[in-house]
Amino acid sequence: MLSVEEATRLVAATIRPLPAEYLSLPLALGRVLREPLYADRDFPPFNRVAMDGIALRYAALAEGQTEFLIEHTQFAGQPPRPLQDPNAAVEIMTGASLPEGADTVIRYEDLVIRTDEAGRRLALVQVGAPRAGHNVHAQAADRHHGDLLLPAGTVLGPAELAVGATVGAATVAVTRRPRVAVVSTGDELVPITQQPEPHQIRRSNGLMLQAAAQQAGAETAGFHFNDDPEALRLGLPALLADYDAVLLSGGVSKGKADFLPQTLRELGVEQLFHEVQQRPGKPFWFGKQPGGAVVFALPGNPVSTFVNFYRYARPWLLAVQQPTATATLAAGSPVPAVLAQEVQFKPKLTHFLLVSLEHGPDGRLLAYPERAGGSGDQASLLPSQAFLELPPEQEVFPVGSVLPAWRFR
């Protein structure tokens, strides 16, 4: 039986970057950037006024001048008009380009503006500026023309889209979404719209896997097969050919209706492993169709399906969206958490323990084990936020143990 570490290595060995496609920037939310974006000009591109008020020459203030004639008013988006008189000022609005000849802005709150008998507008400075450049966001203060802003591999969120728009990246190269077929199996499963008989249950694993894969950036389609080898032999080949990954739930253990391992091998899928030294999810089957899909055949108990997806399939989905062949399962790596209650687990298996998380007084993440009724206890996922990975060589895990936590919310 394979260790979790060896299973992880074999899954990682199948990672191949998916091809790129070009999308309009507004459609690229959540996608992985394949080509870096650079600043096409300075950030900001001009000396940008940071407050509404007047623009003037700091030297005039330093020499003791307190009242300034307002030559004209300038708004954001208008070409700047230079200051004509070095002892005058320009009334100016936030976002405007600082006029030539001015180097400082005094905000309205520190001014009194009046109109004299001749109709001229004058600004009396009540609170001076501490230095030249006050309330001015200097050109190139943030980034210079040509600076790298977004490296390849960046997931495009709202902030990244804003930066892309700022540099005029109307179209961006992103990784094509992974195409994932989600397959539930079992005679006992009925559609969620159907009232089950006492001996039946609704198809929940398929919906869960589709939702989780979509959160990882995939496009999904759902399918169901009863425990019928012939139906599997007829239905699976198209999925293996048309999708990047096939996620199956159920039918992989040693029962008389668990036909998937044999059927997959008959269809030419290379079995890379079957059964992992772990709980839950020991019967996990993994393989690769030459020239086709990677196959994650997960045990059918809901917690087993859930945990194995987040431990193996989600990191794989994230990794294949990265731009280089050196991408690894680190894209879905765990975070360290401190065990808040002692745990004992005697079987020589890696144990995935459902926990809730909170930050302790020192800022470290504390993990509290949640009560679970076994791998069929779907409701135990509700209060949990992660699962800890407990190594097989240890039976007692005292309070304070630092362990990897795989977060799913």
Short mmCIF file of C-alpha atoms in Angstrom, two decimals:
data_model
loop_
_atom_site.label_atom_id
_atom_site.label_comp_id
_atom_site.label_asym_id
_atom_site.label_seq_id
_atom_site.Cartn_x
_atom_site.Cartn_y
_atom_site.Cartn_z
CA MET A 1 0.00 0.00 0.00
CA LEU A 2 1.31 3.42 -1.01
CA SER A 3 2.20 6.17 1.45
CA VAL A 4 0.54 9.57 1.14
CA GLU A 5 3.90 11.05 0.15
CA GLU A 6 4.38 8.56 -2.68
CA ALA A 7 0.79 9.04 -3.87
CA THR A 8 1.38 12.79 -3.91
CA ARG A 9 4.55 12.31 -5.96
CA LEU A 10 2.75 10.18 -8.54
CA VAL A 11 -0.11 12.66 -8.86
CA ALA A 12 2.39 15.52 -9.26
CA ALA A 13 4.22 13.63 -12.00
CA THR A 14 1.16 13.92 -14.25
CA ILE A 15 1.07 17.73 -14.13
CA ARG A 16 1.32 19.37 -17.55
CA PRO A 17 0.48 23.05 -18.09
CA LEU A 18 -2.74 23.53 -20.03
CA PRO A 19 -2.61 25.67 -23.19
CA ALA A 20 -3.18 29.42 -23.14
CA GLU A 21 -6.03 31.35 -24.67
CA TYR A 22 -6.67 35.06 -25.14
CA LEU A 23 -9.55 36.76 -23.37
CA SER A 24 -10.94 40.25 -23.14
CA LEU A 25 -9.76 41.65 -19.81
CA PRO A 26 -13.27 41.97 -18.28
CA LEU A 27 -13.80 38.23 -18.87
CA ALA A 28 -10.53 37.17 -17.21
CA LEU A 29 -11.57 37.31 -13.55
CA GLY A 30 -10.21 34.30 -11.69
CA ARG A 31 -8.03 33.16 -14.58
CA VAL A 32 -4.28 32.53 -14.44
CA LEU A 33 -2.12 34.98 -16.37
CA ARG A 34 0.26 33.35 -18.87
CA GLU A 35 2.26 36.39 -19.99
CA PRO A 36 3.68 39.06 -17.66
CA LEU A 37 2.27 42.57 -17.67
CA TYR A 38 4.61 45.56 -17.49
CA ALA A 39 4.00 49.23 -16.78
CA ASP A 40 3.47 50.97 -20.11
CA ARG A 41 4.29 54.31 -18.45
CA ASP A 42 5.14 55.69 -15.04
CA PHE A 43 2.78 55.20 -12.07
CA PRO A 44 1.48 57.87 -11.67
CA PRO A 45 2.15 59.08 -15.22
CA PHE A 46 2.34 62.75 -14.15
CA ASN A 47 2.67 64.76 -10.96
CA ARG A 48 -0.84 64.10 -9.70
CA VAL A 49 -2.64 66.41 -7.32
CA ALA A 50 -3.77 64.52 -4.22
CA MET A 51 -6.15 67.09 -2.65
CA ASP A 52 -8.59 69.76 -3.80
CA GLY A 53 -7.13 73.22 -3.14
CA ILE A 54 -4.53 75.49 -4.73
CA ALA A 55 -1.23 74.68 -6.41
CA LEU A 56 1.62 77.09 -5.76
CA ARG A 57 5.37 77.45 -5.49
CA TYR A 58 6.66 76.30 -2.09
CA ALA A 59 9.47 78.86 -2.14
CA ALA A 60 6.89 81.65 -2.00
CA LEU A 61 5.45 80.16 1.19
CA ALA A 62 8.91 79.70 2.65
CA GLU A 63 9.62 83.39 2.00
CA GLY A 64 6.60 84.33 4.11
CA GLN A 65 3.93 84.97 1.48
CA THR A 66 0.46 83.97 2.75
CA GLU A 67 -2.00 85.34 0.16
CA PHE A 68 -2.02 84.20 -3.46
CA LEU A 69 -3.87 85.40 -6.52
CA ILE A 70 -5.76 82.51 -8.17
CA GLU A 71 -4.89 82.66 -11.88
CA HIS A 72 -7.32 80.00 -13.08
CA THR A 73 -9.01 76.73 -12.11
CA GLN A 74 -7.89 73.33 -13.36
CA PHE A 75 -9.85 70.07 -13.18
CA ALA A 76 -8.76 66.45 -13.48
CA GLY A 77 -8.52 65.44 -17.11
CA GLN A 78 -7.66 68.92 -18.38
CA PRO A 79 -4.25 69.63 -19.93
CA PRO A 80 -2.22 71.60 -17.36
CA ARG A 81 -1.73 75.33 -17.91
CA PRO A 82 1.53 76.65 -16.42
CA LEU A 83 1.64 79.07 -13.54
CA GLN A 84 2.26 82.50 -15.10
CA ASP A 85 3.23 84.43 -11.96
CA PRO A 86 5.60 82.60 -9.57
CA ASN A 87 3.84 84.29 -6.65
CA ALA A 88 0.32 83.30 -7.75
CA ALA A 89 -1.60 80.02 -7.53
CA VAL A 90 -3.89 77.76 -9.51
CA GLU A 91 -7.12 76.43 -8.01
CA ILE A 92 -6.86 72.71 -8.62
CA MET A 93 -8.82 69.49 -8.13
CA THR A 94 -7.81 66.03 -7.02
CA GLY A 95 -6.45 63.95 -9.89
CA ALA A 96 -5.35 66.94 -11.96
CA SER A 97 -1.85 67.25 -13.37
CA LEU A 98 0.28 69.69 -11.36
CA PRO A 99 0.87 72.87 -13.42
CA GLU A 100 4.39 73.74 -14.48
CA GLY A 101 5.86 76.25 -12.04
CA ALA A 102 3.98 74.85 -9.02
CA ASP A 103 5.33 72.17 -6.70
CA THR A 104 2.98 72.11 -3.70
CA VAL A 105 -0.76 71.89 -3.01
CA ILE A 106 -2.59 73.50 -0.09
CA ARG A 107 -5.97 71.90 0.58
CA TYR A 108 -9.20 73.89 0.81
CA GLU A 109 -9.47 73.14 4.53
CA ASP A 110 -6.30 75.20 5.14
CA LEU A 111 -7.42 78.18 3.03
CA VAL A 112 -9.76 81.13 3.09
CA ILE A 113 -10.76 82.23 -0.43
CA ARG A 114 -12.22 85.68 -1.01
CA THR A 115 -13.00 87.96 -3.95
CA ASP A 116 -11.60 91.51 -3.88
CA GLU A 117 -13.16 94.71 -5.25
CA ALA A 118 -11.62 94.08 -8.66
CA GLY A 119 -13.27 90.66 -8.88
CA ARG A 120 -10.02 88.79 -8.40
CA ARG A 121 -10.04 85.63 -6.31
CA LEU A 122 -7.41 85.46 -3.59
CA ALA A 123 -6.46 82.52 -1.35
CA LEU A 124 -5.20 83.17 2.16
CA VAL A 125 -3.09 80.28 3.46
CA GLN A 126 -3.87 79.60 7.12
CA VAL A 127 -1.85 76.39 7.51
CA GLY A 128 1.31 76.18 5.45
CA ALA A 129 2.87 73.15 3.82
CA PRO A 130 5.60 71.29 5.72
CA ARG A 131 7.68 70.77 2.59
CA ALA A 132 7.76 71.13 -1.16
CA GLY A 133 5.70 68.44 -2.87
CA HIS A 134 3.05 68.40 -0.15
CA ASN A 135 -0.22 66.83 -1.37
CA VAL A 136 1.42 65.89 -4.68
CA HIS A 137 1.73 62.28 -5.82
CA ALA A 138 4.97 62.57 -7.77
CA GLN A 139 5.36 61.05 -11.22
CA ALA A 140 6.84 57.51 -11.02
CA ALA A 141 6.58 57.51 -7.22
CA ASP A 142 4.89 54.09 -7.35
CA ARG A 143 6.28 52.35 -10.44
CA HIS A 144 8.49 53.23 -13.39
CA HIS A 145 7.83 52.64 -17.06
CA GLY A 146 8.83 49.05 -17.85
CA ASP A 147 8.48 47.72 -14.29
CA LEU A 148 7.05 44.22 -13.93
CA LEU A 149 3.56 44.52 -12.44
CA LEU A 150 1.98 41.08 -12.81
CA PRO A 151 4.19 38.02 -13.37
CA ALA A 152 2.97 35.03 -15.34
CA GLY A 153 1.11 32.69 -13.01
CA THR A 154 -0.81 35.45 -11.24
CA VAL A 155 -4.48 34.71 -10.53
CA LEU A 156 -6.43 37.69 -11.82
CA GLY A 157 -8.61 39.19 -9.11
CA PRO A 158 -10.28 42.61 -9.01
CA ALA A 159 -7.04 44.44 -8.14
CA GLU A 160 -5.14 42.67 -10.92
CA LEU A 161 -7.85 43.52 -13.45
CA ALA A 162 -7.59 47.16 -12.39
CA VAL A 163 -3.83 47.14 -12.98
CA GLY A 164 -4.35 45.44 -16.35
CA ALA A 165 -6.82 48.13 -17.34
CA THR A 166 -4.39 50.84 -16.23
CA VAL A 167 -1.69 49.53 -18.58
CA GLY A 168 -4.15 49.09 -21.45
CA ALA A 169 -4.12 45.28 -21.49
CA ALA A 170 -7.48 45.00 -23.24
CA THR A 171 -6.73 41.36 -24.08
CA VAL A 172 -4.70 39.01 -21.90
CA ALA A 173 -3.23 35.54 -22.29
CA VAL A 174 -4.60 33.18 -19.64
CA THR A 175 -4.59 29.45 -19.05
CA ARG A 176 -7.52 27.60 -20.54
CA ARG A 177 -9.78 26.34 -17.79
CA PRO A 178 -9.32 22.66 -16.92
CA ARG A 179 -12.16 20.60 -18.37
CA VAL A 180 -13.37 18.17 -15.73
CA ALA A 181 -15.93 15.38 -15.98
CA VAL A 182 -17.51 14.58 -12.61
CA VAL A 183 -18.99 11.09 -12.42
CA SER A 184 -21.05 9.64 -9.59
CA THR A 185 -21.61 5.88 -9.53
CA GLY A 186 -23.99 3.60 -7.67
CA ASP A 187 -27.41 1.98 -7.98
CA GLU A 188 -28.46 3.53 -4.68
CA LEU A 189 -28.15 7.10 -5.95
CA VAL A 190 -31.12 9.08 -7.29
CA PRO A 191 -31.32 12.65 -8.69
CA ILE A 192 -31.61 15.40 -6.10
CA THR A 193 -35.06 16.26 -7.50
CA GLN A 194 -36.38 12.77 -6.72
CA GLN A 195 -37.83 11.53 -3.44
CA PRO A 196 -35.60 8.60 -2.47
CA GLU A 197 -36.94 5.26 -1.32
CA PRO A 198 -35.84 4.16 2.16
CA HIS A 199 -32.93 2.22 0.61
CA GLN A 200 -31.78 5.09 -1.63
CA ILE A 201 -29.87 8.36 -1.23
CA ARG A 202 -29.61 11.48 -3.36
CA ARG A 203 -26.57 12.22 -5.52
CA SER A 204 -24.69 14.71 -3.39
CA ASN A 205 -21.07 13.80 -4.13
CA GLY A 206 -21.33 14.80 -7.76
CA LEU A 207 -22.65 18.23 -6.92
CA MET A 208 -19.97 18.70 -4.27
CA LEU A 209 -17.17 17.72 -6.66
CA GLN A 210 -18.47 19.99 -9.40
CA ALA A 211 -18.66 22.95 -7.02
CA ALA A 212 -15.20 22.29 -5.58
CA ALA A 213 -13.65 21.87 -9.03
CA GLN A 214 -15.28 25.09 -10.23
CA GLN A 215 -13.83 26.92 -7.23
CA ALA A 216 -10.43 25.64 -8.35
CA GLY A 217 -10.96 27.22 -11.78
CA ALA A 218 -12.36 24.27 -13.74
CA GLU A 219 -15.22 23.93 -16.18
CA THR A 220 -17.27 20.89 -15.19
CA ALA A 221 -19.91 18.56 -16.51
CA GLY A 222 -21.78 16.00 -14.42
CA PHE A 223 -22.54 12.36 -15.27
CA HIS A 224 -23.90 9.32 -13.46
CA PHE A 225 -23.51 5.58 -14.03
CA ASN A 226 -25.17 2.74 -12.20
CA ASP A 227 -23.09 -0.20 -11.01
CA ASP A 228 -23.07 -1.76 -14.48
CA PRO A 229 -19.71 -2.71 -16.06
CA GLU A 230 -21.13 -2.53 -19.58
CA ALA A 231 -22.53 0.97 -19.03
CA LEU A 232 -19.15 2.05 -17.69
CA ARG A 233 -17.33 0.52 -20.67
CA LEU A 234 -19.64 2.32 -23.08
CA GLY A 235 -19.80 5.68 -21.31
CA LEU A 236 -16.32 6.33 -19.96
CA PRO A 237 -14.23 6.34 -23.20
CA ALA A 238 -15.70 9.63 -24.43
CA LEU A 239 -15.02 11.26 -21.06
CA LEU A 240 -11.45 9.99 -21.02
CA ALA A 241 -10.88 11.46 -24.47
CA ASP A 242 -12.68 14.79 -24.11
CA TYR A 243 -11.70 16.00 -20.64
CA ASP A 244 -8.47 16.93 -18.89
CA ALA A 245 -9.52 15.12 -15.72
CA VAL A 246 -12.23 12.67 -14.74
CA LEU A 247 -13.35 12.70 -11.11
CA LEU A 248 -15.25 9.58 -10.12
CA SER A 249 -16.99 8.90 -6.84
CA GLY A 250 -17.68 5.39 -5.61
CA GLY A 251 -17.10 1.92 -7.01
CA VAL A 252 -13.36 1.70 -6.22
CA SER A 253 -13.18 -0.52 -3.15
CA LYS A 254 -13.33 -4.33 -2.96
CA GLY A 255 -17.09 -4.91 -3.03
CA LYS A 256 -18.81 -7.06 -5.62
CA ALA A 257 -20.27 -3.94 -7.28
CA ASP A 258 -16.98 -2.00 -7.33
CA PHE A 259 -16.25 -2.34 -11.04
CA LEU A 260 -14.30 0.83 -11.72
CA PRO A 261 -10.67 -0.29 -11.21
CA GLN A 262 -11.01 -3.26 -13.55
CA THR A 263 -13.08 -1.31 -16.10
CA LEU A 264 -10.62 1.57 -16.21
CA ARG A 265 -7.73 -0.81 -16.81
CA GLU A 266 -9.69 -2.56 -19.58
CA LEU A 267 -10.22 0.85 -21.22
CA GLY A 268 -6.46 1.44 -21.34
CA VAL A 269 -6.12 3.75 -18.36
CA GLU A 270 -2.72 3.24 -16.76
CA GLN A 271 -3.18 2.52 -13.07
CA LEU A 272 -0.61 4.54 -11.14
CA PHE A 273 -1.84 3.42 -7.73
CA HIS A 274 -4.80 1.89 -5.91
CA GLU A 275 -5.12 2.22 -2.14
CA VAL A 276 -3.23 4.75 -0.07
CA GLN A 277 -2.07 4.42 3.52
CA GLN A 278 -4.60 6.97 4.79
CA ARG A 279 -7.94 7.42 6.53
CA PRO A 280 -10.41 8.41 5.28
CA GLY A 281 -10.01 7.51 1.63
CA LYS A 282 -7.87 4.38 1.66
CA PRO A 283 -9.35 2.88 -1.60
CA PHE A 284 -8.39 5.95 -3.70
CA TRP A 285 -7.52 4.90 -7.30
CA PHE A 286 -5.45 7.11 -9.61
CA GLY A 287 -4.44 6.69 -13.23
CA LYS A 288 -3.72 8.29 -16.58
CA GLN A 289 -5.19 7.65 -20.00
CA PRO A 290 -2.34 7.87 -22.55
CA GLY A 291 -3.01 11.05 -24.49
CA GLY A 292 -6.15 11.68 -22.48
CA ALA A 293 -7.49 12.42 -19.04
CA VAL A 294 -6.04 12.01 -15.60
CA VAL A 295 -8.43 9.91 -13.49
CA PHE A 296 -9.13 10.49 -9.81
CA ALA A 297 -11.38 7.61 -8.73
CA LEU A 298 -12.37 8.54 -5.19
CA PRO A 299 -14.08 6.44 -2.52
CA GLY A 300 -17.81 7.06 -2.35
CA ASN A 301 -18.26 7.90 1.31
CA PRO A 302 -18.86 11.67 1.35
CA VAL A 303 -16.04 12.68 3.72
CA SER A 304 -13.62 10.40 1.86
CA THR A 305 -14.60 11.96 -1.45
CA PHE A 306 -14.31 15.46 -0.04
CA VAL A 307 -10.97 15.02 1.71
CA ASN A 308 -9.33 13.23 -1.20
CA PHE A 309 -10.43 15.93 -3.61
CA TYR A 310 -8.87 18.66 -1.48
CA ARG A 311 -5.74 16.63 -0.73
CA TYR A 312 -4.96 15.52 -4.30
CA ALA A 313 -7.31 16.73 -7.04
CA ARG A 314 -7.60 20.41 -6.12
CA PRO A 315 -3.80 20.93 -5.97
CA TRP A 316 -3.54 19.19 -9.35
CA LEU A 317 -6.19 21.46 -10.88
CA LEU A 318 -4.43 24.56 -9.57
CA ALA A 319 -1.03 23.35 -10.75
CA VAL A 320 -2.03 22.62 -14.37
CA GLN A 321 -3.20 26.23 -14.68
CA GLN A 322 0.30 27.52 -13.91
CA PRO A 323 2.46 28.51 -16.90
CA THR A 324 5.53 26.29 -16.52
CA ALA A 325 6.25 22.59 -16.63
CA THR A 326 7.88 22.90 -13.21
CA ALA A 327 4.52 23.61 -11.55
CA THR A 328 3.97 21.40 -8.52
CA LEU A 329 1.22 20.51 -6.10
CA ALA A 330 2.51 23.35 -3.90
CA ALA A 331 -0.26 25.47 -5.44
CA GLY A 332 -2.63 23.81 -3.00
CA SER A 333 -0.21 23.37 -0.12
CA PRO A 334 -1.31 23.29 3.53
CA VAL A 335 -0.65 25.85 6.25
CA PRO A 336 0.80 25.09 9.70
CA ALA A 337 -1.71 24.85 12.54
CA VAL A 338 -1.33 24.22 16.27
CA LEU A 339 -3.37 21.39 17.74
CA ALA A 340 -5.57 22.76 20.53
CA GLN A 341 -6.69 19.37 21.94
CA GLU A 342 -4.83 16.10 22.31
CA VAL A 343 -5.62 13.51 19.63
CA GLN A 344 -4.90 9.77 19.63
CA PHE A 345 -4.97 7.67 16.47
CA LYS A 346 -3.42 4.19 16.61
CA PRO A 347 -3.78 2.72 13.09
CA LYS A 348 -0.55 3.02 11.12
CA LEU A 349 -2.21 5.30 8.59
CA THR A 350 -2.00 8.98 7.73
CA HIS A 351 -5.08 10.44 9.38
CA PHE A 352 -6.99 13.37 7.91
CA LEU A 353 -8.67 14.96 10.93
CA LEU A 354 -11.49 17.48 10.44
CA VAL A 355 -10.91 20.65 12.45
CA SER A 356 -12.21 24.15 12.94
CA LEU A 357 -9.67 26.97 13.01
CA GLU A 358 -9.17 30.21 14.87
CA HIS A 359 -6.25 32.53 15.51
CA GLY A 360 -4.70 32.40 18.98
CA PRO A 361 -3.42 35.39 20.97
CA ASP A 362 0.02 34.98 19.40
CA GLY A 363 -1.45 35.02 15.89
CA ARG A 364 -0.85 31.33 15.24
CA LEU A 365 -3.62 29.21 13.76
CA LEU A 366 -5.25 26.93 16.34
CA ALA A 367 -6.95 23.70 15.22
CA TYR A 368 -9.88 22.24 17.19
CA PRO A 369 -10.94 18.67 16.26
CA GLU A 370 -14.57 18.38 15.23
CA ARG A 371 -16.81 15.47 16.15
CA ALA A 372 -17.35 13.16 13.19
CA GLY A 373 -19.26 9.92 12.83
CA GLY A 374 -16.89 8.45 10.26
CA SER A 375 -16.37 8.92 6.54
CA GLY A 376 -20.10 8.78 5.88
CA ASP A 377 -20.88 11.70 8.20
CA GLN A 378 -21.37 14.39 5.58
CA ALA A 379 -22.70 16.88 8.13
CA SER A 380 -19.37 16.83 9.99
CA LEU A 381 -17.98 18.95 7.16
CA LEU A 382 -20.25 21.86 8.09
CA PRO A 383 -18.49 23.16 11.23
CA SER A 384 -15.05 22.25 9.86
CA GLN A 385 -12.74 24.55 7.96
CA ALA A 386 -9.81 22.24 7.27
CA PHE A 387 -8.35 18.82 7.92
CA LEU A 388 -5.05 18.15 9.66
CA GLU A 389 -2.65 15.62 8.18
CA LEU A 390 -1.45 13.39 11.03
CA PRO A 391 1.58 11.22 10.16
CA PRO A 392 1.26 7.42 10.51
CA GLU A 393 4.35 6.87 12.66
CA GLN A 394 2.83 8.65 15.66
CA GLU A 395 -0.12 7.58 17.85
CA VAL A 396 -0.46 10.44 20.32
CA PHE A 397 -0.55 14.07 19.20
CA PRO A 398 -0.31 16.35 22.25
CA VAL A 399 -1.65 19.87 22.56
CA GLY A 400 0.74 22.24 20.83
CA SER A 401 1.68 19.85 18.02
CA VAL A 402 2.23 21.78 14.79
CA LEU A 403 0.67 19.95 11.85
CA PRO A 404 -0.19 20.72 8.21
CA ALA A 405 -3.76 21.95 7.77
CA TRP A 406 -5.47 21.64 4.40
CA ARG A 407 -8.03 24.44 4.29
CA PHE A 408 -11.25 24.14 2.33
CA ARG A 409 -12.84 27.32 3.63
#
